[in-house]
Amino acid sequence: MPQAKYTGRKVLRKEDPRLLTGKGMFVDDIHLPNTAHLALLRSPHAHARIRSLDTSRAQALGGVLEILTGPDIRGELNLLPSAAALPDLRIPDHYLLAVERVRFVGEPVAAVVAETPYIAQDALDQIEVDYEPLPVVLDPEKALEKGSAVIYEQWKSNLAGTFELVSGDIPAAFQKADRVVKARLVNQRLIPAAMEPRAVQASYQAGEKMLTVWSTTQIPHTLRSEIARLLQFPDNRIRVMALDVGGGFGSKLNVYSEEGLVPYAAIRLGRPVKWVETRRENMLATIHGRDQINYVEMALAKDGRILGLRVRVIVDVGAYLQMLTALIPTLTAIMSPGCYKMPAFAFEMKEVFTNKMATDAYRGAGRPEATYLIERAMDLAAVELKMDPAEIRRRNFIKSTSFPYTTRTGLVYDSGNYEKALKKALDLAGYKQLRQKQAQLRKRGKLMGIGLSTYVEICAMGPARAFAAGGGWESATVRVEPSGKATVLSGSSPHGQGEETTFAQIAADGLGVSFDDVAVIHGDTSAVPHGIGTFGSRSTAVGGTAVYLSAHKIRQKMTELAAHLLELNPKNVVWRDGKLVSKTNPKKSTTLQEVVRAAYSAKNLPPGMEPGLDATSYFSPQNFTFPFGTHICVVEIDPETGEVKIVKYVAVDDCGRVINPMMVDGQVQGGIAQGIGQALYEEAVYDENGQLITGELMDYVVPKAGQLPVYTCDRTETPTNVNPLGAKGVGEAGTIGATPAVVNAVLDALAPYGVTNLDMPLKPEKIWRVLRGSKSATEARRSLR
Ligand code: MCN
């Protein structure tokens, strides 16, 4: 490949001019003539039997075109998909519309299609459903107790599935331990709350038997296959388009009822049908994230060495299994040892059904939970052993000379230098001075805390052999057009990450063309041959590599063609400033333009060479990649109100070779905002009847700019050899690194009160109660002196 002109540089995003000037094209921006509108009647009960469902009054309303119910479509449409991620997993029948029972508030019960969205809404009010309320199961631990109400009678228990991973001699580790630290850590339920809620539109061209579906999806090709399966409709007659998608954070990496119902109604009515989710529906019935209880025990030698880690996990999966619900917590299992040498490890998990919306992939998806539990345990260990939190981490790090490193959980960490990232972060934060300042402030009764998190995560999903959900590869076609401009067709489908820019950088460097001359097309299954999608921070390492490989193939072909035109051996042709030049005689050259023309005119091609200039590659990596880093958070707490203020935030992340440093910073900062959100503000709360009481953005606190600090972001760069770009993922790193750093900082600030653990979110009220609980705020301040 040529010298990089664009890769590694802060190139401005191609997407921004259209997005920032309101010229983006989202699903709701498509206005097809004669469009009908779909609305869903959703269950008001968390658990109930449907005694009867009468749609006759709604049906009689003017403008109502069609009403669908669970029993109507039961035999017509297949069940929603779920990956069988655990050997003993109990996968409930997940109908597109409830049949006989509802199991969470918000579950779709009936669909109305009408001339306008308003008529559809009015008609919902006319549907009469007689519900017989059933006991509600909400607490996943109580749900496992004998005598608990059961959500699926056929299984006689609320256990969805189990997972175990044991490696090394755990009993011996705990027997010889000088100290053991223990904690019950709650990783609360979160709501992804992407800026654009979900939306689906479908249109059926009966003449061509062609179904077009526009969806706010992260996985257009997978969705096409799933719509084909749901509707029993040929996949080669379905076109799925994702257009611009206003964020997903994992919540659009799924297949939902509406993605079957809308196309189904469009075919039946012979009219375009549209559904646009409201914010309240989005909070209720688009997947949630996290929701794990982790019982952690760490065995330690007195010099701070970890001897063993035992983790018992209860996962609240909600009422149904969405596509990856059961799989996500297994990522917690394999990543729990973190950056540390772990002589013995045991992980035991139970996934439990409750009457809530399903959990699934939310930014970080299983890894924030792993990092949280290990990084909280490291701080507890530091307190127990009276060691500095940075020092105890350093003592246990896997050394930079040990890579590739096989972990206790069977992964092979590709590359890393954890100590270097930690040192850089400590230097940037001025750690030593911060500790001195903390000591002084404590004397003055001020609550200041410093929190660390040193993380490693797994991304670039992933090697096909290890990727339970199937399809660990990604594809890209690169085409040099007759004009000399280039088109990239990518199977990755970004929804905010900016690969229209970074893939253009990779292609422009590969082809020796200008960045402005590269157009990137994604999210259209009719244009792009194949793809898997954007999730698991995989697009750059897997999809970007496919772009690189295709560009490389074209480059090779152009070199051979130029050699033919110049009557040279291809080995003697070099690329220089838009020209292909003889190595030995610089006067002998041809331009890229001439080579392109020759490829398309096809009048003078080397024997056996096909006309045209395009190439498709499927890249299937042999391993995951393992980005890492250190985050340091400094907080001050107001002892009167319990309010936490982040006064400093330093992030040093390592995602291998960087394609675009500006975008990597953007990804890290967005991720940290979500990590801070979990640590301090966000929490999905259901009341005792299973009603979601944080069902609006008024109640569910997504942090705003004023609640976030100015970040200091920096990097170390440790390339991976898993792909030729040397790139690891970064899309989730901030979220993974941030949460424990913030919580550790708050608990460090509260250390003088003897508080060692508090569950997230660390809202002012919770901290104020802790401060009040020990003494009044004023007395407490005095006691610090
Ligand atoms: N990048 C880079 N150099 C690297 C790695 C990445 O320049 N070594 C750039 C990429 O080219 C891309 C961005 O950083 O522009 C993120 O790339 P990558 O880490 O490959 O992640 P993906 O594109 O696969 O994105 C998925 C990831 C996930 S899993 C979630 S969740 C998430 C996230 O990205 N959701 C997001 N970032 C998001 N950003 C926005 N705006 N909206 C979301 O919904």
Short mmCIF file of N, CA and C and ligand atoms in Angstrom, two decimals, residues 247-250 363 495-499 502 534-540 655 657-660 663-664 667 727-732, ligand 1:
data_model
loop_
_atom_site.label_atom_id
_atom_site.label_comp_id
_atom_site.label_asym_id
_atom_site.label_seq_id
_atom_site.Cartn_x
_atom_site.Cartn_y
_atom_site.Cartn_z
N GLY A 247 -28.42 7.22 15.66
CA GLY A 247 -27.89 6.53 16.84
C GLY A 247 -28.64 5.23 17.09
N GLY A 248 -27.96 4.35 17.77
CA GLY A 248 -28.56 3.06 18.08
C GLY A 248 -28.06 2.53 19.41
N PHE A 249 -26.74 2.61 19.57
CA PHE A 249 -26.08 2.14 20.80
C PHE A 249 -26.42 0.69 21.10
N GLY A 250 -26.69 -0.08 20.06
CA GLY A 250 -27.02 -1.50 20.23
C GLY A 250 -28.52 -1.75 20.16
N ARG A 363 -24.46 -0.31 24.32
CA ARG A 363 -23.05 0.12 24.19
C ARG A 363 -22.13 -0.50 25.25
N HIS A 495 -24.28 4.27 12.06
CA HIS A 495 -25.47 5.05 12.43
C HIS A 495 -25.05 6.17 13.36
N GLY A 496 -23.97 6.84 12.99
CA GLY A 496 -23.44 7.93 13.81
C GLY A 496 -21.93 7.87 13.93
N GLN A 497 -21.35 6.71 13.68
CA GLN A 497 -19.91 6.52 13.92
C GLN A 497 -19.04 7.21 12.89
N GLY A 498 -19.53 7.35 11.65
CA GLY A 498 -18.77 8.13 10.68
C GLY A 498 -17.91 7.36 9.70
N GLU A 499 -18.31 6.13 9.38
CA GLU A 499 -17.45 5.36 8.46
C GLU A 499 -17.52 5.85 7.01
N THR A 502 -14.16 7.48 7.40
CA THR A 502 -12.94 6.67 7.63
C THR A 502 -12.75 5.63 6.52
N THR A 534 -23.21 -3.08 11.98
CA THR A 534 -22.35 -2.29 12.87
C THR A 534 -22.74 -2.51 14.32
N PHE A 535 -21.85 -3.14 15.03
CA PHE A 535 -22.02 -3.41 16.47
C PHE A 535 -20.69 -3.98 16.96
N GLY A 536 -20.56 -4.10 18.28
CA GLY A 536 -19.35 -4.74 18.83
C GLY A 536 -18.07 -4.07 18.35
N SER A 537 -18.12 -2.78 18.09
CA SER A 537 -16.95 -2.02 17.62
C SER A 537 -16.15 -2.84 16.61
N ARG A 538 -16.86 -3.23 15.53
CA ARG A 538 -16.28 -4.14 14.56
C ARG A 538 -16.07 -3.49 13.20
N SER A 539 -16.70 -2.34 12.95
CA SER A 539 -16.75 -1.85 11.57
C SER A 539 -15.37 -1.53 11.02
N THR A 540 -14.54 -0.89 11.81
CA THR A 540 -13.24 -0.49 11.29
C THR A 540 -12.34 -1.71 11.12
N CYS A 655 -6.55 2.03 20.75
CA CYS A 655 -7.35 1.22 19.80
C CYS A 655 -6.47 0.84 18.62
N ARG A 657 -3.84 1.06 15.63
CA ARG A 657 -3.64 2.13 14.63
C ARG A 657 -4.93 2.91 14.48
N VAL A 658 -4.79 4.21 14.47
CA VAL A 658 -5.97 5.08 14.40
C VAL A 658 -6.18 5.52 12.95
N ILE A 659 -7.42 5.43 12.49
CA ILE A 659 -7.71 5.89 11.12
C ILE A 659 -7.93 7.40 11.14
N ASN A 660 -8.74 7.86 12.11
CA ASN A 660 -9.04 9.29 12.19
C ASN A 660 -9.06 9.74 13.66
N MET A 663 -12.15 11.49 15.08
CA MET A 663 -13.33 10.66 15.27
C MET A 663 -13.15 9.69 16.43
N VAL A 664 -11.93 9.25 16.63
CA VAL A 664 -11.67 8.41 17.79
C VAL A 664 -11.93 9.21 19.07
N GLN A 667 -15.65 9.45 19.51
CA GLN A 667 -16.23 8.20 20.01
C GLN A 667 -15.96 8.01 21.49
N ALA A 727 -5.70 -1.98 13.27
CA ALA A 727 -6.70 -1.20 14.01
C ALA A 727 -7.54 -2.09 14.93
N LYS A 728 -7.81 -1.55 16.12
CA LYS A 728 -8.79 -2.16 17.02
C LYS A 728 -10.01 -1.24 17.05
N GLY A 729 -11.08 -1.69 17.68
CA GLY A 729 -12.28 -0.86 17.76
C GLY A 729 -12.20 0.16 18.87
N VAL A 730 -13.05 1.17 18.76
CA VAL A 730 -13.05 2.21 19.81
C VAL A 730 -14.48 2.67 20.17
N GLY A 731 -15.47 2.18 19.43
CA GLY A 731 -16.83 2.71 19.59
C GLY A 731 -17.43 2.53 20.96
N GLU A 732 -16.95 1.57 21.74
CA GLU A 732 -17.54 1.33 23.05
C GLU A 732 -16.57 1.61 24.19
N1 MCN B 1 -11.96 4.50 14.28
C1 MCN B 1 -10.74 4.95 13.89
N2 MCN B 1 -9.62 4.21 14.22
C2 MCN B 1 -9.71 3.07 14.92
C3 MCN B 1 -10.98 2.60 15.34
C4 MCN B 1 -12.10 3.35 14.97
O1 MCN B 1 -10.63 6.01 13.27
N3 MCN B 1 -8.62 2.36 15.23
C5 MCN B 1 -13.19 5.25 13.92
C6 MCN B 1 -14.02 4.45 12.93
O2 MCN B 1 -13.60 4.43 11.66
C7 MCN B 1 -15.41 4.96 13.18
C8 MCN B 1 -15.41 5.11 14.69
O3 MCN B 1 -14.05 5.35 15.04
O4 MCN B 1 -15.62 6.16 12.52
C9 MCN B 1 -15.94 3.86 15.44
O5 MCN B 1 -15.42 2.71 14.86
P1 MCN B 1 -15.42 1.24 15.52
O6 MCN B 1 -14.70 1.24 16.77
O7 MCN B 1 -14.99 0.30 14.45
O8 MCN B 1 -16.94 0.97 15.90
P2 MCN B 1 -18.18 0.70 14.92
O9 MCN B 1 -18.15 1.64 13.80
O10 MCN B 1 -18.33 -0.74 14.68
O11 MCN B 1 -19.36 1.24 15.82
C10 MCN B 1 -20.00 0.46 16.78
C11 MCN B 1 -19.88 1.08 18.14
C12 MCN B 1 -20.89 0.55 19.02
S1 MCN B 1 -20.88 -1.11 19.25
C13 MCN B 1 -21.83 1.34 19.61
S2 MCN B 1 -22.99 0.68 20.66
C14 MCN B 1 -21.87 2.73 19.32
C15 MCN B 1 -20.61 3.27 18.85
O12 MCN B 1 -19.98 2.50 18.02
N4 MCN B 1 -23.01 3.35 19.01
C16 MCN B 1 -22.95 4.63 18.54
N5 MCN B 1 -20.55 4.58 18.64
C17 MCN B 1 -21.69 5.29 18.37
N6 MCN B 1 -21.63 6.55 17.94
C18 MCN B 1 -22.78 7.19 17.61
N7 MCN B 1 -22.69 8.46 17.18
N8 MCN B 1 -23.99 6.58 17.69
C19 MCN B 1 -24.11 5.33 18.14
O13 MCN B 1 -25.29 4.74 18.19
#
